[in-house]
PDB file of C-alpha atoms in Angstrom:
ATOM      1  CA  UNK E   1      68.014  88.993 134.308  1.00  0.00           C
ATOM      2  CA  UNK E   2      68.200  91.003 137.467  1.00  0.00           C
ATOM      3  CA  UNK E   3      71.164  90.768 139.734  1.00  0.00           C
ATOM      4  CA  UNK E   4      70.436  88.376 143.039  1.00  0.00           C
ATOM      5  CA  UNK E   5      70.143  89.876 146.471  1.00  0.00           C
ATOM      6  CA  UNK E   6      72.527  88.360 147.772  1.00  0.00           C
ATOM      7  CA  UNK E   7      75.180  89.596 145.096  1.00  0.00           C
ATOM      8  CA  UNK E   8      74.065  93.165 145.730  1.00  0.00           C
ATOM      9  CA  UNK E   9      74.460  93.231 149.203  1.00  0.00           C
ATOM     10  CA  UNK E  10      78.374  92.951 148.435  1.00  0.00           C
ATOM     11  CA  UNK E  11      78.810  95.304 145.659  1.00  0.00           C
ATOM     12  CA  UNK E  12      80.074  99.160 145.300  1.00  0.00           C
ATOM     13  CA  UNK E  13      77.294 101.706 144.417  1.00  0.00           C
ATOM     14  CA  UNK E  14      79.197 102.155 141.102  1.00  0.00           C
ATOM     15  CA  UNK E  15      78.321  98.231 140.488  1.00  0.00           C
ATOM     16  CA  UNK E  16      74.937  98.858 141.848  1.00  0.00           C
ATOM     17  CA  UNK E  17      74.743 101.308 139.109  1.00  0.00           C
ATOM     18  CA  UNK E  18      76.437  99.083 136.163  1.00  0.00           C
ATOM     19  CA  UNK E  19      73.997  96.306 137.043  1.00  0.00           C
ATOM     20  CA  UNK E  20      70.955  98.165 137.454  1.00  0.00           C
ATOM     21  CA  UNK E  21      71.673  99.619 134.219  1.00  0.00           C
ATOM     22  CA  UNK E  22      72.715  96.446 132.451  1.00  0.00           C
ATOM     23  CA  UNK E  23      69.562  94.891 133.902  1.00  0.00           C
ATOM     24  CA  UNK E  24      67.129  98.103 132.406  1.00  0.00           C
ATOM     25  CA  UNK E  25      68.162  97.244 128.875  1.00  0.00           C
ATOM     26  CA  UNK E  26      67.821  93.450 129.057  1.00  0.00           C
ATOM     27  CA  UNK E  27      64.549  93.794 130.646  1.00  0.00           C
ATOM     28  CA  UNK E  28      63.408  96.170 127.483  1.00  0.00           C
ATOM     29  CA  UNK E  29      62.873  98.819 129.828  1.00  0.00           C
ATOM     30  CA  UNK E  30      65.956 100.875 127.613  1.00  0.00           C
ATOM     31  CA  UNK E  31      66.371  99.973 124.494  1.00  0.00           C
ATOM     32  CA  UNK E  32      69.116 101.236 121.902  1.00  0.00           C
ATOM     33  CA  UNK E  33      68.939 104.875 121.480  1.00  0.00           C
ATOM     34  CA  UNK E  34      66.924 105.313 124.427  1.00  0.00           C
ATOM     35  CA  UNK E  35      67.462 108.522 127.293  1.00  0.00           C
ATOM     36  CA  UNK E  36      68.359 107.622 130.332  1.00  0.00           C
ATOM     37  CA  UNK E  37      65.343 109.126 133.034  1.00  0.00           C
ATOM     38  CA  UNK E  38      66.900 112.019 134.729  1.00  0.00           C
ATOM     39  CA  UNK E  39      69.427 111.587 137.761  1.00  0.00           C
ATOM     40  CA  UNK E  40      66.833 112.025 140.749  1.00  0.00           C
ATOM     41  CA  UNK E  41      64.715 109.343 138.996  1.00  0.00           C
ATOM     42  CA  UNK E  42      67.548 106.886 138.412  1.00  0.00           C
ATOM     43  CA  UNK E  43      69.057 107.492 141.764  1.00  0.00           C
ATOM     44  CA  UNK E  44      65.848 106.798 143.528  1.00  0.00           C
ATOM     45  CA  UNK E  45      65.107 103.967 141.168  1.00  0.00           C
ATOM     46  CA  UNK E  46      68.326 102.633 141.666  1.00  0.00           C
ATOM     47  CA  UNK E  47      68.992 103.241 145.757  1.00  0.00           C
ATOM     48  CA  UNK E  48      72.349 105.069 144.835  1.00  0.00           C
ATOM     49  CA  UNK E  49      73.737 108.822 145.591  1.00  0.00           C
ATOM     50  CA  UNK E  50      74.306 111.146 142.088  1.00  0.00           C
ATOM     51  CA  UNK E  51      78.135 110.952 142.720  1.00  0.00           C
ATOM     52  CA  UNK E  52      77.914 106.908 142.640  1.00  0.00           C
ATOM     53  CA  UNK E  53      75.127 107.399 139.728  1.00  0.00           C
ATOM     54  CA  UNK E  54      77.304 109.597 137.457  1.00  0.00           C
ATOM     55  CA  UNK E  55      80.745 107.324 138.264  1.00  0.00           C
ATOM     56  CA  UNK E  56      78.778 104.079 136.983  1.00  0.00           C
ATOM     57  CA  UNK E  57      77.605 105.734 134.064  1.00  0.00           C
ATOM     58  CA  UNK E  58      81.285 106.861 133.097  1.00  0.00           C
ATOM     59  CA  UNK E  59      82.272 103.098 133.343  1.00  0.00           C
ATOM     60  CA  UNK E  60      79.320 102.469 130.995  1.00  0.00           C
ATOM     61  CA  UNK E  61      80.559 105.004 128.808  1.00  0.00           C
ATOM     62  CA  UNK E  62      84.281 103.266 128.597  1.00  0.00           C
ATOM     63  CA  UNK E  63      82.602 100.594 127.877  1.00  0.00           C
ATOM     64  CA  UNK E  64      80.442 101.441 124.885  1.00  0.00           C
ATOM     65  CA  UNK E  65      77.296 100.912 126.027  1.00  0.00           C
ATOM     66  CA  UNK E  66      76.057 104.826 127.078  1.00  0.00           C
ATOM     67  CA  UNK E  67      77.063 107.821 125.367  1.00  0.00           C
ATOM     68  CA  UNK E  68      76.764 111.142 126.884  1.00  0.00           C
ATOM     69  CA  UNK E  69      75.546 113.807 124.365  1.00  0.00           C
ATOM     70  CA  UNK E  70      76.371 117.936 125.536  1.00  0.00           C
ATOM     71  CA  UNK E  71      73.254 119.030 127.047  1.00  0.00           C
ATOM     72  CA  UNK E  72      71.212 116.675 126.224  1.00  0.00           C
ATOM     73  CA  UNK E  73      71.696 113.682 128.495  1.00  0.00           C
ATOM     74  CA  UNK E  74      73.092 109.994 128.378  1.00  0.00           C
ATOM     75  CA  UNK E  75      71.500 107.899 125.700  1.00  0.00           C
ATOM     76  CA  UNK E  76      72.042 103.597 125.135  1.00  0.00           C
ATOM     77  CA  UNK E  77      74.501 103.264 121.878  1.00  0.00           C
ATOM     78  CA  UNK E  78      73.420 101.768 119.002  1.00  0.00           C
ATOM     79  CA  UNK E  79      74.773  98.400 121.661  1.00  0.00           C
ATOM     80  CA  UNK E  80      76.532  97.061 117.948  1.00  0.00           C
ATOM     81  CA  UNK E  81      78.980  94.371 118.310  1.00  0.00           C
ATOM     82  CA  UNK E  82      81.983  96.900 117.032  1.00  0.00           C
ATOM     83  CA  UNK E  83      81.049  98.902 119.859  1.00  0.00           C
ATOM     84  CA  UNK E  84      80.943  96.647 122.871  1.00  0.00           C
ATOM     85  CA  UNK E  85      83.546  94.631 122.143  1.00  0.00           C
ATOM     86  CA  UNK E  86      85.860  97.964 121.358  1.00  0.00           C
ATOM     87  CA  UNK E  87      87.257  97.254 124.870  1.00  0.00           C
ATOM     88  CA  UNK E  88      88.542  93.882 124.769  1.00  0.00           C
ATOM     89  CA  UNK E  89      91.278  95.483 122.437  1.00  0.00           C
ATOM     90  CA  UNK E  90      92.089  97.490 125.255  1.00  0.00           C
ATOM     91  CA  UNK E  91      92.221  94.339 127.885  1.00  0.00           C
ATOM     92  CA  UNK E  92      94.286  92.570 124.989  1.00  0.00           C
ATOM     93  CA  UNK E  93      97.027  95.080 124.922  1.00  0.00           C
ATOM     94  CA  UNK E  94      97.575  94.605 128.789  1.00  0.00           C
ATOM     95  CA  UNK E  95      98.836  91.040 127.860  1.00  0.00           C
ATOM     96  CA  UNK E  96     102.259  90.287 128.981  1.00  0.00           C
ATOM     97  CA  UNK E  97     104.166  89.815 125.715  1.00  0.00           C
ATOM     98  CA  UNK E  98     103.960  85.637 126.642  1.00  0.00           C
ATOM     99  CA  UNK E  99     100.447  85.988 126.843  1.00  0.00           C
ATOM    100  CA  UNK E 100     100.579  86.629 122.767  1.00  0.00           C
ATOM    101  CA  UNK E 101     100.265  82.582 121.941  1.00  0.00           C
ATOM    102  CA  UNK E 102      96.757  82.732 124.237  1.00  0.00           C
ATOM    103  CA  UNK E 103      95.479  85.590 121.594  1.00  0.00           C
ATOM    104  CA  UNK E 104      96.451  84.077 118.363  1.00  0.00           C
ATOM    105  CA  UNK E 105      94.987  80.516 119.933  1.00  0.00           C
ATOM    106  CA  UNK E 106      91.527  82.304 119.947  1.00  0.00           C
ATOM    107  CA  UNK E 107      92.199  83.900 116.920  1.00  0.00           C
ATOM    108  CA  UNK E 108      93.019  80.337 114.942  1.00  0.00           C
ATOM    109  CA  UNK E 109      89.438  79.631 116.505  1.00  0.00           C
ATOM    110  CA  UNK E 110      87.659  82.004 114.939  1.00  0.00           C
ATOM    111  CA  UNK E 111      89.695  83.517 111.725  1.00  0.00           C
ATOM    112  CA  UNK E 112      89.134  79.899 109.849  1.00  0.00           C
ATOM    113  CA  UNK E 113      85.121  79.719 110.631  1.00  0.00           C
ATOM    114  CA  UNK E 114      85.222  83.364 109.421  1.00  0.00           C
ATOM    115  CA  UNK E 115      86.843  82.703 106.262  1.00  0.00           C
ATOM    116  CA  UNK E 116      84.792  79.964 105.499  1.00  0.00           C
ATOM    117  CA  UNK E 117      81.328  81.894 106.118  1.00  0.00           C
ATOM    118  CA  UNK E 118      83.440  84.805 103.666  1.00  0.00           C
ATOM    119  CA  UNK E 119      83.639  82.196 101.087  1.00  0.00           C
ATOM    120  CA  UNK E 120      80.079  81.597 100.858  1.00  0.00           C
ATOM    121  CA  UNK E 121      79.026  85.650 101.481  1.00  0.00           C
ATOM    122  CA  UNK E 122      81.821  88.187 100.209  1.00  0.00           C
ATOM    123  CA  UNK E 123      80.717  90.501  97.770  1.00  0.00           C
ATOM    124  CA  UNK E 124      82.117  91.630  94.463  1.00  0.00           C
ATOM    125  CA  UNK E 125      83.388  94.723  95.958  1.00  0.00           C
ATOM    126  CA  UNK E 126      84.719  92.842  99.618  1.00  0.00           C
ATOM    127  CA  UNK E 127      86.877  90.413  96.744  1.00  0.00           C
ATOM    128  CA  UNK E 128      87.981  93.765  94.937  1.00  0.00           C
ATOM    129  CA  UNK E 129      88.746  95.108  98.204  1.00  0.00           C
ATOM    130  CA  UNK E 130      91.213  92.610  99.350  1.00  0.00           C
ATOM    131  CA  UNK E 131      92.845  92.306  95.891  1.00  0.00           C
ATOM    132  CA  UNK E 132      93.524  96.142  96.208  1.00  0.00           C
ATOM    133  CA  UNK E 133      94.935  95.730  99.869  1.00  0.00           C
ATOM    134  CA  UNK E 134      97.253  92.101  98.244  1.00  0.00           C
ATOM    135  CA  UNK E 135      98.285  94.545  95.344  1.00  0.00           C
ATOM    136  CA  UNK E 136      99.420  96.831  97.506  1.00  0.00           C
ATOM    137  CA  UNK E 137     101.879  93.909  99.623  1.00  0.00           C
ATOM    138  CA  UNK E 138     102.624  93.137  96.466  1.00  0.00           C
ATOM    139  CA  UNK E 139     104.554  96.500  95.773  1.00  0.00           C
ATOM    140  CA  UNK E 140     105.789  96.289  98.955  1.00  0.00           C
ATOM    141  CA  UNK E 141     107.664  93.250  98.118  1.00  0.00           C
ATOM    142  CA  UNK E 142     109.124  95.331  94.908  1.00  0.00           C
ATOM    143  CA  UNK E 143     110.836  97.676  97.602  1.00  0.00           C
ATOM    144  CA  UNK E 144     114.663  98.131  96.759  1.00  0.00           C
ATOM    145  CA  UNK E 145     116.840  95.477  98.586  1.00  0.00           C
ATOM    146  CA  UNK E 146     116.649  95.500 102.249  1.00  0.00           C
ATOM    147  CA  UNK E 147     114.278  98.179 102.370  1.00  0.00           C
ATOM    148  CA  UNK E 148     110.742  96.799 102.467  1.00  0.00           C
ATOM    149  CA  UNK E 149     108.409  98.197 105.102  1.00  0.00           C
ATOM    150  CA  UNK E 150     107.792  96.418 108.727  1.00  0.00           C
ATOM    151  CA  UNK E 151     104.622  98.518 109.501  1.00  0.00           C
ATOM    152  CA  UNK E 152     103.060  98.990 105.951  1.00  0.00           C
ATOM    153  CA  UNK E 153     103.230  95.191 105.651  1.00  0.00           C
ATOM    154  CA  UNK E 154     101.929  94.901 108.881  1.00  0.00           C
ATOM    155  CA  UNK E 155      99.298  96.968 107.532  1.00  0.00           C
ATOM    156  CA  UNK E 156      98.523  95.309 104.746  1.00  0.00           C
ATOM    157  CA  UNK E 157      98.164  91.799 106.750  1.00  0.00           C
ATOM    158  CA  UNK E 158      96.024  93.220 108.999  1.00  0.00           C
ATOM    159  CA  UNK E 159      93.632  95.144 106.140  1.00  0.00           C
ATOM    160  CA  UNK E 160      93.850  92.212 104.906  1.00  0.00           C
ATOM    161  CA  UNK E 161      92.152  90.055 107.999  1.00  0.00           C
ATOM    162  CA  UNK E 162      89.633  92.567 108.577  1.00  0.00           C
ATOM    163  CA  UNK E 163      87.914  92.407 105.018  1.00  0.00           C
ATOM    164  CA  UNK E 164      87.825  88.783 105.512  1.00  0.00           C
ATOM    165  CA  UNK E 165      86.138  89.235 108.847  1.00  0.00           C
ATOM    166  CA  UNK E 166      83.637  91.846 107.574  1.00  0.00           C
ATOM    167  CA  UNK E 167      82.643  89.515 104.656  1.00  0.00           C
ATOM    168  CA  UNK E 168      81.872  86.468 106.829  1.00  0.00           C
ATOM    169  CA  UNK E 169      78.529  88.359 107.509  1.00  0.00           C
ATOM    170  CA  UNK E 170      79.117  88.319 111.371  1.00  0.00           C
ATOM    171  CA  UNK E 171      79.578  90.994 113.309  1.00  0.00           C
ATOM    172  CA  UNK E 172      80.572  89.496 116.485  1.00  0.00           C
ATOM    173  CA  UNK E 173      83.550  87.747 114.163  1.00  0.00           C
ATOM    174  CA  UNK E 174      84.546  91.178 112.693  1.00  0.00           C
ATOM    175  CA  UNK E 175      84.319  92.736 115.806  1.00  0.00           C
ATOM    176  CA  UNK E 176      86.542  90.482 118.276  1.00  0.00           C
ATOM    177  CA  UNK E 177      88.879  89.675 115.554  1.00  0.00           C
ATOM    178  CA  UNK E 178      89.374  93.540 115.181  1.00  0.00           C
ATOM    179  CA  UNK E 179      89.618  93.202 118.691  1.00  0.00           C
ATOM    180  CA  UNK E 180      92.576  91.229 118.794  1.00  0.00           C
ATOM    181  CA  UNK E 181      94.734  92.473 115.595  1.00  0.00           C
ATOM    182  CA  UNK E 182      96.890  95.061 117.297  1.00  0.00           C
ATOM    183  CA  UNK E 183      98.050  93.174 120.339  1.00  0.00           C
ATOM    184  CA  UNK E 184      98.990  90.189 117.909  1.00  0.00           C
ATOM    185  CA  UNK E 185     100.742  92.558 115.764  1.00  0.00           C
ATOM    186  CA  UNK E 186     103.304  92.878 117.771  1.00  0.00           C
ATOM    187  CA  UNK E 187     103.964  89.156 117.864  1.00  0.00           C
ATOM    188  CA  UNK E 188     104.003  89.365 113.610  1.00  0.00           C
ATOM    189  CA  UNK E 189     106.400  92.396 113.959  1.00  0.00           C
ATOM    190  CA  UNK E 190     109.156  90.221 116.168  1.00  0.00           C
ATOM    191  CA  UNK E 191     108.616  87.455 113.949  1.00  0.00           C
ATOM    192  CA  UNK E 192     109.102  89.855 110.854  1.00  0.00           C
ATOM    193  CA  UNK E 193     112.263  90.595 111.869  1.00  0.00           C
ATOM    194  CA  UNK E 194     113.584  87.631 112.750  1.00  0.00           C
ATOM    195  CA  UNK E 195     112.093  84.881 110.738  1.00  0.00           C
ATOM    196  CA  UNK E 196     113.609  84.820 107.321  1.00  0.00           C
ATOM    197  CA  UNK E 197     111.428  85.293 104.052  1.00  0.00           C
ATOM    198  CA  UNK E 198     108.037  85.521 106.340  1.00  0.00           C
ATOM    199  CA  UNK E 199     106.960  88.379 104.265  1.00  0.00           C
ATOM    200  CA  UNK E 200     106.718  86.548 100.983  1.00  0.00           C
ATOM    201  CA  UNK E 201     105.143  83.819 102.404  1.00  0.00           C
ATOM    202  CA  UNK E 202     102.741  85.975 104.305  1.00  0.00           C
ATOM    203  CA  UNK E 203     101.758  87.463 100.736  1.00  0.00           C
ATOM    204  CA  UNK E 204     101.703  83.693  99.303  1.00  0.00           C
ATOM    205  CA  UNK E 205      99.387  82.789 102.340  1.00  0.00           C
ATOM    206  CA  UNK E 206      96.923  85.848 101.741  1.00  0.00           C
ATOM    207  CA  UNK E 207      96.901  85.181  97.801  1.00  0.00           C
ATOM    208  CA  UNK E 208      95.626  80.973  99.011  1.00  0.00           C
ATOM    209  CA  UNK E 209      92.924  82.522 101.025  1.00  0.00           C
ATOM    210  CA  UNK E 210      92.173  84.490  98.373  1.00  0.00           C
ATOM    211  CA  UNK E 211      91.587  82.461  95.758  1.00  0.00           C
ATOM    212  CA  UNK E 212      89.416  80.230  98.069  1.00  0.00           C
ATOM    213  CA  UNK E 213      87.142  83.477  98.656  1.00  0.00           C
ATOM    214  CA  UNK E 214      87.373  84.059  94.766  1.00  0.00           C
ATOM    215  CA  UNK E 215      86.402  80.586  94.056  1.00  0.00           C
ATOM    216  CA  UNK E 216      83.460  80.422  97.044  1.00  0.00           C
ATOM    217  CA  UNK E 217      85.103  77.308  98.362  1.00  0.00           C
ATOM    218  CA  UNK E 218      84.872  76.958 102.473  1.00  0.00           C
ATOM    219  CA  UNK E 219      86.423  74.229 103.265  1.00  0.00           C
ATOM    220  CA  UNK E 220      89.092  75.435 101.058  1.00  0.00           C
ATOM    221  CA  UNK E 221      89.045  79.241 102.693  1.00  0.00           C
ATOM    222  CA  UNK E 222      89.205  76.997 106.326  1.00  0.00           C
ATOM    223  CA  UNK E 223      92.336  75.131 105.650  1.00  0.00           C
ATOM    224  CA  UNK E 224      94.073  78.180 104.179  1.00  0.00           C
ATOM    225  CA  UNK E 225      93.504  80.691 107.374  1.00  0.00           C
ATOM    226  CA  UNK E 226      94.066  77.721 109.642  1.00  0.00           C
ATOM    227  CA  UNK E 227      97.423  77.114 108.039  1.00  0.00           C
ATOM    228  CA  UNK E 228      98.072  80.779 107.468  1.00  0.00           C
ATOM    229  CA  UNK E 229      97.207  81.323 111.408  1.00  0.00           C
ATOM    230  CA  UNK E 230      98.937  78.924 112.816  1.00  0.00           C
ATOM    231  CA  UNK E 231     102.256  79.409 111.917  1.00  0.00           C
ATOM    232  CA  UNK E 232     102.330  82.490 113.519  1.00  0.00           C
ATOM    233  CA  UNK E 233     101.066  81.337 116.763  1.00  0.00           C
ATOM    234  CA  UNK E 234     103.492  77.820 116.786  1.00  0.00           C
ATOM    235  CA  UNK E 235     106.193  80.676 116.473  1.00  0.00           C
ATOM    236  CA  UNK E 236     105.263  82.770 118.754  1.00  0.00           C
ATOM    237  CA  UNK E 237     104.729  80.239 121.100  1.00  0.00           C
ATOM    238  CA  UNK E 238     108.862  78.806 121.038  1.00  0.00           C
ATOM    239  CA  UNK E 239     110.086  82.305 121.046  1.00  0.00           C
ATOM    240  CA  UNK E 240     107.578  83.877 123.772  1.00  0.00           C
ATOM    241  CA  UNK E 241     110.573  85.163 125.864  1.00  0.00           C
ATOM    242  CA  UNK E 242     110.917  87.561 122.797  1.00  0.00           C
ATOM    243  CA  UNK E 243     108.065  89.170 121.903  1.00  0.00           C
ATOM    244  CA  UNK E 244     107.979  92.278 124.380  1.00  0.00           C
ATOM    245  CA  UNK E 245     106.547  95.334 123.075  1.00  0.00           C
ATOM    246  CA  UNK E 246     109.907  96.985 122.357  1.00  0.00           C
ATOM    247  CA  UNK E 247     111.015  94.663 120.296  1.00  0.00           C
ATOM    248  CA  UNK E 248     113.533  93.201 122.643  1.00  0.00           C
ATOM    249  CA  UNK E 249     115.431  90.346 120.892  1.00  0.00           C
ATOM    250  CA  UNK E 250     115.509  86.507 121.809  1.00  0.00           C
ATOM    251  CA  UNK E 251     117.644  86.291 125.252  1.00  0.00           C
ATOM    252  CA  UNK E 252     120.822  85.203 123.062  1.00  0.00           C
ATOM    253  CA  UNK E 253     120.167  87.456 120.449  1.00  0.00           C
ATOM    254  CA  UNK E 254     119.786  85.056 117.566  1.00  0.00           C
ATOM    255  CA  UNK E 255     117.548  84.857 114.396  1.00  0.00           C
ATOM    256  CA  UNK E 256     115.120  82.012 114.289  1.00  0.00           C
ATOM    257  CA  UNK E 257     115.250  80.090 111.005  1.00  0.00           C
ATOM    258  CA  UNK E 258     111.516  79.449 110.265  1.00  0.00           C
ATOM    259  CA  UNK E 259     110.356  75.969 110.564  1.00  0.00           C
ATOM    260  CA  UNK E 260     108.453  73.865 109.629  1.00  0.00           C
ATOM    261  CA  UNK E 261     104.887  74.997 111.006  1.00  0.00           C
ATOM    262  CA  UNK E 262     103.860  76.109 107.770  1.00  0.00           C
ATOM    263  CA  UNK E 263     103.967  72.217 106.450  1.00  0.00           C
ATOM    264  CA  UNK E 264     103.385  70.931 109.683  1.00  0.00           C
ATOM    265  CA  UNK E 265      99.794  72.938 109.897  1.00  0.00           C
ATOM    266  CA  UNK E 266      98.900  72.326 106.851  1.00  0.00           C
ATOM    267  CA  UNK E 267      98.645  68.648 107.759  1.00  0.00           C
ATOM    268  CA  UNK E 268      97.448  69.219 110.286  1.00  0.00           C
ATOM    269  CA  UNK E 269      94.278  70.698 108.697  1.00  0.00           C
ATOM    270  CA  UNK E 270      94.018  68.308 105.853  1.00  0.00           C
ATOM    271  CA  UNK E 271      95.602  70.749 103.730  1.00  0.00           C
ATOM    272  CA  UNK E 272      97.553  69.896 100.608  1.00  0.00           C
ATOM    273  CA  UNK E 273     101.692  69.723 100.647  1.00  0.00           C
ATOM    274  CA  UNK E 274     101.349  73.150  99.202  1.00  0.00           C
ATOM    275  CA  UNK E 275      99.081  74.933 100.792  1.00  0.00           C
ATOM    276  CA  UNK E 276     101.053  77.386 102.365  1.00  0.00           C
ATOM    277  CA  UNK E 277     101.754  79.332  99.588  1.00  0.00           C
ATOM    278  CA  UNK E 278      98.722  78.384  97.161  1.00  0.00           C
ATOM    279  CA  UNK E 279      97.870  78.770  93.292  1.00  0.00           C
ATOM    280  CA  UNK E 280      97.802  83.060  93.362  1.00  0.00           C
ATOM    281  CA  UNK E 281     101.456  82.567  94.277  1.00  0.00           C
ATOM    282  CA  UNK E 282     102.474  81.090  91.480  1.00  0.00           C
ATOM    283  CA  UNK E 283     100.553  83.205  89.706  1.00  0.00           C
ATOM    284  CA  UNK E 284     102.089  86.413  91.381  1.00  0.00           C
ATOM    285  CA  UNK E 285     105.725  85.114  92.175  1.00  0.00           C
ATOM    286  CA  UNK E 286     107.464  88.139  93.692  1.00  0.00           C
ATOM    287  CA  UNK E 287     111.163  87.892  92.815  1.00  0.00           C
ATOM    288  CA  UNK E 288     113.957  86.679  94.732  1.00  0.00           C
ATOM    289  CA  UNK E 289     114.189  87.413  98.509  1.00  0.00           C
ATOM    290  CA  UNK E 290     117.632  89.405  99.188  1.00  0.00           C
ATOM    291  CA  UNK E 291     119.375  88.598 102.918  1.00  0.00           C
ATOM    292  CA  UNK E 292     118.282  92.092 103.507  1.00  0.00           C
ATOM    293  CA  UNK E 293     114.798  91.517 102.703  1.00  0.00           C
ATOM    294  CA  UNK E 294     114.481  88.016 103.872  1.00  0.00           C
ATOM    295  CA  UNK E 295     115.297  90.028 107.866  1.00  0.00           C
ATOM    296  CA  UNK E 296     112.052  92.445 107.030  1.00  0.00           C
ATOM    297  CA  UNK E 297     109.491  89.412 106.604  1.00  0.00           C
ATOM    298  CA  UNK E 298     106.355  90.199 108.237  1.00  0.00           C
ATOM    299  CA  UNK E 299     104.566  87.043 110.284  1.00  0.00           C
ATOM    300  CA  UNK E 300     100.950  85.933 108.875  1.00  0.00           C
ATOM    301  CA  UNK E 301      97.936  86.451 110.556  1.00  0.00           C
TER     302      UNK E 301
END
């Protein structure tokens, strides 16, 4: 759809160029993989100098939809979901650190819905996959006492969200929920370190959803991730104040005790009384959690 007249009467030549651009691929004129005409062409076409042309195809580029190849002109990307919405990572990290509840809200959206499609889709390789990546928070959990690993269990929650996203067959899913993992991480890491035993029942969380996948159940998968989810983001949300980037502390300091969002969600969702922690973690019981390891939990989702 081409922009309105009146709209381009009060826009910068760089916009001028953006739209005009936008409006050549959704038009068919440019299609994926397609060369850009030369820069006289485009600036006539377009009613723009080069210097305005050439700074609205750099924004393009940032963005993900051009690509500018040495010597041999600017070309339309492959316009894949991964690709274009590669920047709203970018506008997610900007958040203020209270802003963190407004992510996880859209991720407890989408994450269940994408776990449920996963149940129905994921591969024998996608399950094997994320049983590698839970195998690997399992040994995590077998660290000596007080020394398990903030980021590598942040690691393995996150691998752990992306295979599910992948195997819900959607790439828009895969691709905003990718989107959104590293700004949220930050939130997990606070509540890691704060909210005792979070780790193990991260791991007892990832094993539920797991089984659901393994079994092909959706409604199952749903509840799971929605429970799993939203405990992070009810935590999050009561201890905003604290989740800054550096890993500044609650304003007096103090440890919250986790509650009861865990339970609470899960009725929330229709879930069983035990459907935070699932049948895979009775089947893979780490042992005991030690004070020190019960400070190095690691917040789901």
């Amino acid at each position: 759809m081409s922009t309105p007249p009146a709209a381009r009467e009060s826009r910068s030549q760089p916009e001028v160029v953006i739209d005009g651009i936008r409006d050549l691929i959704t038009d068919g004129t440019l299609v994926a993989g397609s060369r850009l005409p030369v820069e006289r062409d485009l600036c006539t076409q377009l009613g723009v100098s080069r210097g305005s042309l050439r700074e609205g195809i750099r924004a393009l580029v940032i963005l993900g939809v051009l690509e500018t190849r040495q010597g041999d002109g600017t070309y339309v990307t492959s316009l894949d979901a991964t690709t274009l919405f590669g920047p709203l990572g970018f506008l997610a990290e900007l958040q203020s650190p209270e802003n963190s509840v407004h992510l996880l809200a859209v991720r407890r959206v989408l994450e269940p819905e994408a776990a449920a499609k996963a149940a129905v889709l994921i591969s024998d390789e996608d399950l094997a996959e994320a049983e590698r990546v839970l195998d690997r928070g399992d040994a995590l959990l077998d660290a000596p006492e007080g020394e398990v690993d903030l980021e590598a269990t942040i690691d393995v929650d996150t691998d752990f969200h992306r295979v599910v996203a992948r195997a819900s067959g959607n790439p828009a899913f895969a691709a905003i929920i990718e989107a959104l993992i590293g700004r949220t991480a930050r939130a997990r890491l606070w509540r890691a370190i704060h909210d005792e035993g979070a780790v193990r029942r991260t791991q007892a969380e990832h094993r539920a959803v797991l089984d659901a996948l393994r079994d092909h159940d959706p409604d199952r998968a749903r509840i799971r991730m929605s429970v799993h989810v939203l405990g992070v983001e009810e935590y999050t949300a009561g201890h905003a104040d604290g989740t800054s980037s550096g890993g500044a502390g609650l304003a007096d300091g103090s440890a919250a005790a986790p509650g009861a969002a865990g339970a609470a969600s899960a009725g929330h969702a229709g879930a069983p009384p035990a459907a935070a922690a699932g049948s895979a973690s009775a089947r893979r019981r780490p042992r005991s959690t030690s004070a020190g390891q019960k400070s190095a939990g690691t917040a789901a989702s």
